[in-house]
XYZ file of N, CA and C in Angstrom:
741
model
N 177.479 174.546 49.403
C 176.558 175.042 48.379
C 176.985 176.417 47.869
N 177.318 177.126 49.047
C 178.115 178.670 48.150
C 179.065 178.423 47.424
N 179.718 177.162 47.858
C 181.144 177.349 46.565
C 181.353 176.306 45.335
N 180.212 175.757 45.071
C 179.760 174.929 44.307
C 180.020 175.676 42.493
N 180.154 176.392 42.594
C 180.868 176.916 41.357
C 181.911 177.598 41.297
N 182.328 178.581 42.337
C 184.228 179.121 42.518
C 184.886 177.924 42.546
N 184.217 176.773 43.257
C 185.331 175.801 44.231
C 185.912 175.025 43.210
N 185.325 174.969 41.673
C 186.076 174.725 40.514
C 186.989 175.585 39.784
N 186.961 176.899 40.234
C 187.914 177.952 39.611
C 188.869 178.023 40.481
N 188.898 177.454 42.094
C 190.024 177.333 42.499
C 191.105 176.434 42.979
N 192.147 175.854 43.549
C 193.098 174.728 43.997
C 193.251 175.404 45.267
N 192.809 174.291 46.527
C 193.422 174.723 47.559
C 194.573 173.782 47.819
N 195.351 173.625 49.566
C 196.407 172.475 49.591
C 195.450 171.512 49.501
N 194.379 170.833 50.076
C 194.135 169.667 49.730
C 192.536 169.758 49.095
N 192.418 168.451 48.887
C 191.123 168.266 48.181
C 190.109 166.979 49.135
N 189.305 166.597 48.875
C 188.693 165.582 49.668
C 187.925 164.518 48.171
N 188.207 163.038 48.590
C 187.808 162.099 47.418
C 186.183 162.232 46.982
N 185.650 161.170 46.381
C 184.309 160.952 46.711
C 184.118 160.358 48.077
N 184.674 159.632 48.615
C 184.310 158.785 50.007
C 184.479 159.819 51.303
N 185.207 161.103 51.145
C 185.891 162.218 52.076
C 187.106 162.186 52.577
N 187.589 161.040 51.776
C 189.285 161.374 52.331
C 190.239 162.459 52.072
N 190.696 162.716 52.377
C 191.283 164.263 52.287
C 192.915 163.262 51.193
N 192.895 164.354 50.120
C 194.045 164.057 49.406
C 194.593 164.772 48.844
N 196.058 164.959 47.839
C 196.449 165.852 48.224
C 196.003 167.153 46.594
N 195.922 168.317 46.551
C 196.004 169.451 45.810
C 196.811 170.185 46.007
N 197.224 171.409 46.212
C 198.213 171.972 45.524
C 199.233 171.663 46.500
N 199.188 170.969 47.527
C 200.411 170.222 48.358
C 200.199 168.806 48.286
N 201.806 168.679 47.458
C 202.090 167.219 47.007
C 202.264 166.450 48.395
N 202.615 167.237 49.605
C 203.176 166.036 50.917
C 202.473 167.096 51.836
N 202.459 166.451 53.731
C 201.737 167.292 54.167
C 201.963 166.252 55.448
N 202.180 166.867 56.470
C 202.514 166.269 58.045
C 202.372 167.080 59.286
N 202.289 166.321 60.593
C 202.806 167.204 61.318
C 204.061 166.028 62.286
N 204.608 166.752 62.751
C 206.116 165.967 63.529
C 205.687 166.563 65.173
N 204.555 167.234 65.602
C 204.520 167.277 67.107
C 202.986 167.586 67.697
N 202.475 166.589 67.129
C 201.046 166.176 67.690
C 199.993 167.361 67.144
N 200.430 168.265 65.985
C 199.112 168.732 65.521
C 199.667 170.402 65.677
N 200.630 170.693 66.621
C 201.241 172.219 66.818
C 201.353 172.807 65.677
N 202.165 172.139 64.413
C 203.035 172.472 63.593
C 202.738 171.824 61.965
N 202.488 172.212 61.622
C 201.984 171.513 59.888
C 202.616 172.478 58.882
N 203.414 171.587 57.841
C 203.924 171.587 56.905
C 203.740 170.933 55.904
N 203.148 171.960 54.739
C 202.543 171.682 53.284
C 203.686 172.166 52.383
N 204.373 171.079 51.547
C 204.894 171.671 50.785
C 204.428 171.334 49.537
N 204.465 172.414 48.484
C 203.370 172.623 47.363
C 204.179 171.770 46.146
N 203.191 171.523 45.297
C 203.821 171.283 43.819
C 204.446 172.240 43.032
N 205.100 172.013 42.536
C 205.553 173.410 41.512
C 205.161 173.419 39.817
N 205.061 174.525 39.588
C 204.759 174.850 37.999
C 203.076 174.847 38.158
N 202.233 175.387 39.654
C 200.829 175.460 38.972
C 200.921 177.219 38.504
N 200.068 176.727 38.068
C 200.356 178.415 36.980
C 198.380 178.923 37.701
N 198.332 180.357 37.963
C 197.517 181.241 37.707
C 197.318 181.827 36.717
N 195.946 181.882 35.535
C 195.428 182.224 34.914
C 194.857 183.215 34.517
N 194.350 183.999 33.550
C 193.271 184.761 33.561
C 191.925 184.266 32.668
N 190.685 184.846 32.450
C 189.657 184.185 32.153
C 189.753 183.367 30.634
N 190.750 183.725 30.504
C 190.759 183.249 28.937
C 191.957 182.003 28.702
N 192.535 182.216 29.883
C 193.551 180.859 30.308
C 194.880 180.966 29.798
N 194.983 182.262 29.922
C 196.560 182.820 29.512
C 197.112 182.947 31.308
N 198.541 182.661 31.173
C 199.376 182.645 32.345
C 199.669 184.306 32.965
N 199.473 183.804 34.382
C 199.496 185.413 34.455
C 200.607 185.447 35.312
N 201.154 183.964 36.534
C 201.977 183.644 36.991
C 202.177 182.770 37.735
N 202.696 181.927 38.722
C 202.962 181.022 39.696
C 202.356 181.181 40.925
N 201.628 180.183 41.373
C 201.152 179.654 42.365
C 202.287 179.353 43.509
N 202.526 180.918 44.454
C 203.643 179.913 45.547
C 203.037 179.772 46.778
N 203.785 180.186 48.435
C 203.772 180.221 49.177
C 203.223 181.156 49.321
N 203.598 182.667 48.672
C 203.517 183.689 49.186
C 201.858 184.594 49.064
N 201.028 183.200 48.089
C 199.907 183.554 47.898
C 199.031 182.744 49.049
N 199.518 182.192 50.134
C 199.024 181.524 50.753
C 199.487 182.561 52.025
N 199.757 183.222 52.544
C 200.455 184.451 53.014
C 199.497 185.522 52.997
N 199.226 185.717 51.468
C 198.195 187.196 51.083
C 196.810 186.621 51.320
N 196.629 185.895 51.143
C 195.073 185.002 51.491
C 194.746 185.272 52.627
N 195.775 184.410 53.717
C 195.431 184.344 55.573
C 195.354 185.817 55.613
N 196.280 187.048 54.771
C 196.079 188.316 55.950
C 194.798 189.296 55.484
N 194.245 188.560 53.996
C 193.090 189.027 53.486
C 192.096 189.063 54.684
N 191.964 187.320 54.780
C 190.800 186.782 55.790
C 190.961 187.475 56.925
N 191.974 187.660 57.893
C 191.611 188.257 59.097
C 192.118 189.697 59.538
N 191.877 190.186 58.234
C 191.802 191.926 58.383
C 190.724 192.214 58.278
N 190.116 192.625 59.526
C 188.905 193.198 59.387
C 188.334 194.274 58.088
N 189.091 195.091 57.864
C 188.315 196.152 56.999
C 189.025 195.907 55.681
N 189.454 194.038 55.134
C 189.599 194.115 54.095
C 188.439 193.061 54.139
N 187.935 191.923 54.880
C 187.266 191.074 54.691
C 186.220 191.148 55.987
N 185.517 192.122 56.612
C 185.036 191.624 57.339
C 185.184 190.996 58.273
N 183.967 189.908 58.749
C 184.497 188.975 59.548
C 184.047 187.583 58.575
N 184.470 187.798 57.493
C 183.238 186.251 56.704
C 185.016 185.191 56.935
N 184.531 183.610 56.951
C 184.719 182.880 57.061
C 186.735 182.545 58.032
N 186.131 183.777 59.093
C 187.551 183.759 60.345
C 187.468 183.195 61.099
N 186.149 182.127 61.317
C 185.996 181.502 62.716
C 186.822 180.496 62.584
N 187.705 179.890 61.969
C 188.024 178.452 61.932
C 189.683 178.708 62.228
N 190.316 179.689 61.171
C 191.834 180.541 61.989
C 191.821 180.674 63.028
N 190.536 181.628 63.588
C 191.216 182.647 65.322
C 190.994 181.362 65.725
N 190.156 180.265 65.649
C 190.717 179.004 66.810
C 191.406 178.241 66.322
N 191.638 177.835 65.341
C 193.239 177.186 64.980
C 194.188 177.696 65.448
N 194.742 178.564 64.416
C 195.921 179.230 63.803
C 196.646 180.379 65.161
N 197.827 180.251 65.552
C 198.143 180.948 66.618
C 197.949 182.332 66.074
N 197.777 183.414 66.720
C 197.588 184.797 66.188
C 196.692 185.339 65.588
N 196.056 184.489 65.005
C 194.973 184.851 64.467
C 193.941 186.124 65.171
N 193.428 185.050 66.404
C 192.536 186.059 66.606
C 193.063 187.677 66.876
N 194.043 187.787 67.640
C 195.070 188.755 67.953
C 195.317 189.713 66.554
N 195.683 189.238 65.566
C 195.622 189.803 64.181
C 194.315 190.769 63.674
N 193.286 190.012 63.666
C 191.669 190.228 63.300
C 191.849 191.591 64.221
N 191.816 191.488 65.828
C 191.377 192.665 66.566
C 192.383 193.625 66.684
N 193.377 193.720 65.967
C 194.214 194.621 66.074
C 193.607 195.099 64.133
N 193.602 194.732 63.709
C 193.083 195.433 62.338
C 191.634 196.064 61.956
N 191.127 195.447 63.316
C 189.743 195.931 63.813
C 189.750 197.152 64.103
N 190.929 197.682 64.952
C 191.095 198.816 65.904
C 191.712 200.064 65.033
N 191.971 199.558 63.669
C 192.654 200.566 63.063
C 191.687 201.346 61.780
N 192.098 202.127 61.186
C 191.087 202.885 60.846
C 191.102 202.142 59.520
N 189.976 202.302 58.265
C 190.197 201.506 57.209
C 191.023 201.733 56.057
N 191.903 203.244 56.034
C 192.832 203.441 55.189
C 193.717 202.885 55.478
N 194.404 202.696 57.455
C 195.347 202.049 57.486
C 195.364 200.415 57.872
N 194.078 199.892 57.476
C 193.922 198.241 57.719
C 194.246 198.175 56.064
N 193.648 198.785 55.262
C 193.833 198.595 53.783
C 195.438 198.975 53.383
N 195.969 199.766 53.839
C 197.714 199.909 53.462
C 198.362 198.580 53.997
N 197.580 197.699 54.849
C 198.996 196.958 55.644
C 199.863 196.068 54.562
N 200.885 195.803 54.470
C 201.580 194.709 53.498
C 201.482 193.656 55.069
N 201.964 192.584 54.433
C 202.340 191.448 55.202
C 203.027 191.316 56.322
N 204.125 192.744 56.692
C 205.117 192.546 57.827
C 204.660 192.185 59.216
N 203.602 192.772 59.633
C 203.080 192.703 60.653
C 202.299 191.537 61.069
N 201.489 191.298 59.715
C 201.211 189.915 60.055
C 201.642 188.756 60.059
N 203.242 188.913 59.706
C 203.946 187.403 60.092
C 204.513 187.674 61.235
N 204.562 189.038 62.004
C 204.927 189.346 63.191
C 204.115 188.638 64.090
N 202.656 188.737 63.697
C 201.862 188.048 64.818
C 201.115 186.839 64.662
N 201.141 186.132 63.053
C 200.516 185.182 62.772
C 200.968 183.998 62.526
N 200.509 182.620 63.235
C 201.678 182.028 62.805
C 201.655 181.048 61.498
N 202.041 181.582 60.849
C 202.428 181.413 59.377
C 203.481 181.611 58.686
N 204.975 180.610 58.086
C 205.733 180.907 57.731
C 206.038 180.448 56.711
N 206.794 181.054 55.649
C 206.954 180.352 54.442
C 208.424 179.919 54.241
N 209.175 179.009 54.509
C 210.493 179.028 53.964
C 211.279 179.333 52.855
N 210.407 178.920 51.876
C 210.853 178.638 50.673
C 209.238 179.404 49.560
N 209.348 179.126 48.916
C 208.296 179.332 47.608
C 207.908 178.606 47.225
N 208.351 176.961 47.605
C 207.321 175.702 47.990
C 206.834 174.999 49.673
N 206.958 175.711 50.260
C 206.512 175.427 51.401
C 205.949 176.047 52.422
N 204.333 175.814 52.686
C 203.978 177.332 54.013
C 203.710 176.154 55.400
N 204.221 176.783 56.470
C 203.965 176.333 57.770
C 203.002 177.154 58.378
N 202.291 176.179 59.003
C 201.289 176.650 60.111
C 201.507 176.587 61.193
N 201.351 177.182 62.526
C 201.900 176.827 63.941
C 200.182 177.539 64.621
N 199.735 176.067 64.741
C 198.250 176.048 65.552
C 198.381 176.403 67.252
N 197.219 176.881 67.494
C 197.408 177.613 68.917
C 197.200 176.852 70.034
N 196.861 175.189 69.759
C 197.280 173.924 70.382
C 197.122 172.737 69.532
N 197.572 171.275 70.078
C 197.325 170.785 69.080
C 195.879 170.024 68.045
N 196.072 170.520 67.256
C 194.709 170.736 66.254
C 195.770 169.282 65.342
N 195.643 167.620 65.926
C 195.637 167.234 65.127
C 195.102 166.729 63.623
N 193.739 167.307 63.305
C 192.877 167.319 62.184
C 192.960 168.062 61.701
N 193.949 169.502 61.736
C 193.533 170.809 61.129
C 194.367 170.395 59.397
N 194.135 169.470 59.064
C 194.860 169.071 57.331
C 193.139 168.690 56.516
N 192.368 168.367 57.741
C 191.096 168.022 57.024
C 190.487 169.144 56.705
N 190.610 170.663 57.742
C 190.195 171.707 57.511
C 190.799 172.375 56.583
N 192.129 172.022 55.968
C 192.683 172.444 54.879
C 191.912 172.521 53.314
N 190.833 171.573 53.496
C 189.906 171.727 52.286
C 189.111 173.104 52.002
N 188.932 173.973 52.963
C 188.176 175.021 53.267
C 188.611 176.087 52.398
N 187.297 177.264 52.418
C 188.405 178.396 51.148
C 188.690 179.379 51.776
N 188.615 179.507 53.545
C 189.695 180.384 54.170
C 190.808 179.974 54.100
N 191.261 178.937 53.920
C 192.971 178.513 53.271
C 193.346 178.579 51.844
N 192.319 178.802 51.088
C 193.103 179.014 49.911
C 193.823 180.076 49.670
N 194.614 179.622 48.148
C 195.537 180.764 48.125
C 194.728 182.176 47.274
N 195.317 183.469 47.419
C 195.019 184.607 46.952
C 195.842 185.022 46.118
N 196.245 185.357 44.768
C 196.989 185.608 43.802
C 197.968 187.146 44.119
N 198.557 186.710 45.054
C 199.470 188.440 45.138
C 199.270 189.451 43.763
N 200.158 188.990 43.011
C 200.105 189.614 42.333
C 198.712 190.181 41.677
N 197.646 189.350 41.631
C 196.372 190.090 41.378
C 195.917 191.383 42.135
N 196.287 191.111 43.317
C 195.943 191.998 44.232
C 196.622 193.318 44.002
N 198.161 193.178 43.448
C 199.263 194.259 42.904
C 198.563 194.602 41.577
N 197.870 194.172 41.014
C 197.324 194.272 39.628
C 196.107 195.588 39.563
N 195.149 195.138 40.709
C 193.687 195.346 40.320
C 194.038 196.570 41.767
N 195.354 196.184 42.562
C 194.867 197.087 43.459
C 193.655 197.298 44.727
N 194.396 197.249 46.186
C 193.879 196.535 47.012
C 192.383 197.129 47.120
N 191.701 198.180 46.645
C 190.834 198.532 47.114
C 189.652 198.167 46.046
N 190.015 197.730 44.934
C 189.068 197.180 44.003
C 189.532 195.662 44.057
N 189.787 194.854 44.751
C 189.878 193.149 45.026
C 188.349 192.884 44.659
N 187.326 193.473 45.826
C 186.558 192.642 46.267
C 185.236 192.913 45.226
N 185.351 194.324 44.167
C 184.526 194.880 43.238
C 184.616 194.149 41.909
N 186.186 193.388 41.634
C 186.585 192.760 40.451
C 185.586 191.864 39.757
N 185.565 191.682 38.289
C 184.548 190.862 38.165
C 185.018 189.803 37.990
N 184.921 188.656 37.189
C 185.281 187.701 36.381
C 186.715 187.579 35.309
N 185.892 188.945 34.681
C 187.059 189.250 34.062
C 188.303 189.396 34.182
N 188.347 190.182 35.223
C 189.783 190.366 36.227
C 190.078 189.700 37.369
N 189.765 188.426 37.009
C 190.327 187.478 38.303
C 191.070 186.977 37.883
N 192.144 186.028 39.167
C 193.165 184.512 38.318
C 192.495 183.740 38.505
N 192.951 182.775 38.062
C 192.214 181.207 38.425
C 193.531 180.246 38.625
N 193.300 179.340 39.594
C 194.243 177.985 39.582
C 193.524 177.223 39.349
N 192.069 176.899 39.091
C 191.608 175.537 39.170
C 191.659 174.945 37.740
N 190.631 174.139 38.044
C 190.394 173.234 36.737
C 189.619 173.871 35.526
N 188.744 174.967 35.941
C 187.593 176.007 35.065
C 188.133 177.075 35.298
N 187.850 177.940 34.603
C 187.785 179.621 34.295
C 186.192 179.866 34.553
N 185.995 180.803 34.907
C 184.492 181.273 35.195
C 184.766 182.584 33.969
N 183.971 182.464 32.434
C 183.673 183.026 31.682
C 182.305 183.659 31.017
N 181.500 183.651 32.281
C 180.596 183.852 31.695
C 179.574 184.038 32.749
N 178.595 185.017 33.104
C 177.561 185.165 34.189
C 176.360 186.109 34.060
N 174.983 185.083 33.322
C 173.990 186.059 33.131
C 173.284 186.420 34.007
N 172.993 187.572 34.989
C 172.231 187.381 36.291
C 170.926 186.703 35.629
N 170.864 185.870 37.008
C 169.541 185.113 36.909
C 169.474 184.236 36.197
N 169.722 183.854 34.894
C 169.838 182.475 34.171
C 170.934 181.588 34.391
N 172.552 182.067 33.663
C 173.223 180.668 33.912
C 174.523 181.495 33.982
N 175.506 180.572 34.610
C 177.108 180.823 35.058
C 177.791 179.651 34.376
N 178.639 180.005 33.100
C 179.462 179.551 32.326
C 180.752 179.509 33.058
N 181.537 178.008 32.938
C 182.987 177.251 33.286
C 183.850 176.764 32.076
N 184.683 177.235 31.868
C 185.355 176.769 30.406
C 186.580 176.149 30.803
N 187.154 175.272 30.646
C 188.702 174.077 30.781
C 189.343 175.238 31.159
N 190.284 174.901 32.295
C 191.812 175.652 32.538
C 192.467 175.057 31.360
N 193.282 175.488 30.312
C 194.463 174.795 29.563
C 195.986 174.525 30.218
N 196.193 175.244 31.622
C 197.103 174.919 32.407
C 196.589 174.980 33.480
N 195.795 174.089 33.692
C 195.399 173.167 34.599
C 196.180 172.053 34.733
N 196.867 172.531 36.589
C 198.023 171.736 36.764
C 197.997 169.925 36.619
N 196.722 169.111 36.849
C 196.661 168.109 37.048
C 195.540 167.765 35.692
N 196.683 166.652 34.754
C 196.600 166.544 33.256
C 195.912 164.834 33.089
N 195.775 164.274 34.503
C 194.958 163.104 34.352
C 193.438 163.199 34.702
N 193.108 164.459 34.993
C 191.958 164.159 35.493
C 191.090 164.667 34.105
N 189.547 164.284 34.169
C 188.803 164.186 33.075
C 187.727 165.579 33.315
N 188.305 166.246 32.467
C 187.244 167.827 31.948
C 186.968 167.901 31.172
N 185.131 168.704 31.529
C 184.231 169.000 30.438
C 185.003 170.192 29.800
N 184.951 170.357 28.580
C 185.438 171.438 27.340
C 184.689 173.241 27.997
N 183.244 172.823 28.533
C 182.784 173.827 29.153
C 181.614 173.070 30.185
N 181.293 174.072 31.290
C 179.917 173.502 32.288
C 179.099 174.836 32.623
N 177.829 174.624 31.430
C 176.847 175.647 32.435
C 176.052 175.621 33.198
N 175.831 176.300 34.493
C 174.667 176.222 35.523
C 173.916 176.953 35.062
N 172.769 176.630 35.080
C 171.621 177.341 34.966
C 170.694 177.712 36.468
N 170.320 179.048 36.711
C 170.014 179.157 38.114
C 168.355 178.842 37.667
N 167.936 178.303 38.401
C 166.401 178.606 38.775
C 165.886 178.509 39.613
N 164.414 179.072 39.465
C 163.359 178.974 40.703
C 163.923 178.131 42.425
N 163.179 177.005 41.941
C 163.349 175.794 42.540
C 163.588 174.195 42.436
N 163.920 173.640 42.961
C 164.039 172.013 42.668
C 162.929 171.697 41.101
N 162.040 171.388 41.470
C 160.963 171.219 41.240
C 160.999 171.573 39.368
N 161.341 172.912 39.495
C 161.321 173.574 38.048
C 162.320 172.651 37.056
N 163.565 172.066 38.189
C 164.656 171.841 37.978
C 165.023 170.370 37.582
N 163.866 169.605 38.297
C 163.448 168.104 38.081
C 162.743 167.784 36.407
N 161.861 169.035 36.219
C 161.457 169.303 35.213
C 162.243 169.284 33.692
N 162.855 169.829 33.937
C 164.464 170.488 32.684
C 164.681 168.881 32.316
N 165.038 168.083 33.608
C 165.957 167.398 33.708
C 164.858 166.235 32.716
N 163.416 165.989 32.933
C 163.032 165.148 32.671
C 163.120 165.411 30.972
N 163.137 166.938 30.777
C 163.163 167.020 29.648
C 164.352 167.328 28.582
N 165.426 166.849 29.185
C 166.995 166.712 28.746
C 167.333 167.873 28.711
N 167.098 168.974 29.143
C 167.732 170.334 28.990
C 168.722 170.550 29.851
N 168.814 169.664 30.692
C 169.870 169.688 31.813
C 170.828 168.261 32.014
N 171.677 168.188 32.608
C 171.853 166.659 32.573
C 172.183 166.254 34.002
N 171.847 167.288 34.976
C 172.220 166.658 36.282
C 171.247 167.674 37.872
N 170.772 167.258 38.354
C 169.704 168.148 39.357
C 169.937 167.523 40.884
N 169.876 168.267 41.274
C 169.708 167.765 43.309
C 167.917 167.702 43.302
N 167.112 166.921 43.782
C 166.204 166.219 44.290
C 165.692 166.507 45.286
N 164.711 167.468 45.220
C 164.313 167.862 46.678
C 162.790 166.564 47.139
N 162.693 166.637 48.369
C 162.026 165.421 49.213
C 161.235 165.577 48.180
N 160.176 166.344 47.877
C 158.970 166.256 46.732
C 159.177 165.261 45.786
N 160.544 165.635 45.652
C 160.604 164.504 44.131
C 161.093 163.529 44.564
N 162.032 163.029 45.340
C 162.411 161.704 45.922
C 161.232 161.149 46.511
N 159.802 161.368 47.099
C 158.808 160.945 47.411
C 157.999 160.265 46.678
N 157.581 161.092 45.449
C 157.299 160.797 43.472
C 157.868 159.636 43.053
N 159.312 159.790 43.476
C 159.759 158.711 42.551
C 159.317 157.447 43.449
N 159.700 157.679 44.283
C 159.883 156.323 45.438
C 158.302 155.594 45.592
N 157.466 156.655 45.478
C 156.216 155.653 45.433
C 155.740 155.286 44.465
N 156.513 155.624 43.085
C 156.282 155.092 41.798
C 156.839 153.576 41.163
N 156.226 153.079 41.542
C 156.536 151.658 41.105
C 157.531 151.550 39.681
């Protein structure tokens, strides 16, 4: 439910169907060769990162999958929000987190990457391919690949906006890989989605634009809907009760 509107502005490696099968996104292939230790995603090439208006800002590689993991488990760049699923996967992880814990926040915010491929296990070979080396074997950890502690983080955004305004940026100054651009956000009424135009995957079927409208509650929301102002609502028991005893 929190990512019910980013989770269209972004591409992680995989995606999950309608039924929940996990398939593939920004990694075209995806295995492991020793019971779950070791996983290797190698990516598609030519997805392009965006800005809100859907101009190219640059390439989607490895190395944004790199700046992401050391976002997530640096303490005084991210907290502790969504690290529980790395420090028990991902070898190093936790080891990473409490050593960036221990450091003060000018020098958790200076770190570049060296250190954390020193201790994390995460490697990139190439600029289409990142390896994971799990801290036993985690043969399911490709299903957890849907998650947005694995997505990627736009290096270069981060070189752009500058590490200490990342997390202040608005809309405006974000990339996007997904399928939408997020153009638009009135507090309290509605959050505007407009087409990626290089939006890497050219068979699938997008709205021109999608607005949410926030409100109240269900209820208000069942309402809209009866009265075409909306064209799609989640159903809280109240109203699935209504309907169901309505002949």
């Amino acid at each position: 439910a929190d990512l019910n509107v980013l989770g269209n502005c972004y591409e992680g490696l995989l995606e999950t169907d309608a039924e929940g099968k996990v398939i593939p996104g920004l990694a075209e292939k995806w295995g492991t060769e020793d019971g779950g230790l070791t996983w290797t995603f190698e990516l598609r090439e030519g997805v392009k990162w965006v800005d809100q208006a859907g101009n190219e800002k640059g390439e989607c590689t490895s190395e944004d999958f790199v700046t992401s993991l050391e976002w997530i488990l640096n303490f005084h760049k991210n907290g502790a929000a969504n690290t529980s699923m790395p420090i028990a996967l991902i070898k190093g992880a936790g080891e990473y987190y409490d050593y960036t814990k221990e450091l003060s926040e000018a020098e958790a915010l200076a770190l570049d990457n060296t250190k954390f491929l020193e201790m994390v296990g995460i490697e990139t070979p190439d600029d289409y391919t990142v390896v994971y080396h799990c801290a036993s074997n985690a043969t399911y950890f490709d299903t957890v690949c849907v998650s947005a502690c694995l997505y990627p983080m736009p290096t270069g955004f981060v070189k752009e906006v500058g590490v200490e305004n990342v997390l202040s940026s608005g809309i405006d100054k974000l990339w996007y890989n997904g399928p939408y651009t997020f153009t638009e956000y009135i507090q309290g009424n509605t959050k505007t989605l407009t087409q990626n135009p290089l939006y890497w995957d050219k068979d699938c079927s997008l709205f021109e634009t999608v607005t949410i409208r926030i409100i109240e509650d269900t209820t208000v929301g069942f309402q809209l809907y009866k009265n075409g102002e909306i064209d799609h609502i989640d159903l809280s028991e109240a109203n699935l009760r209504t309907i169901y005893n309505d002949e």
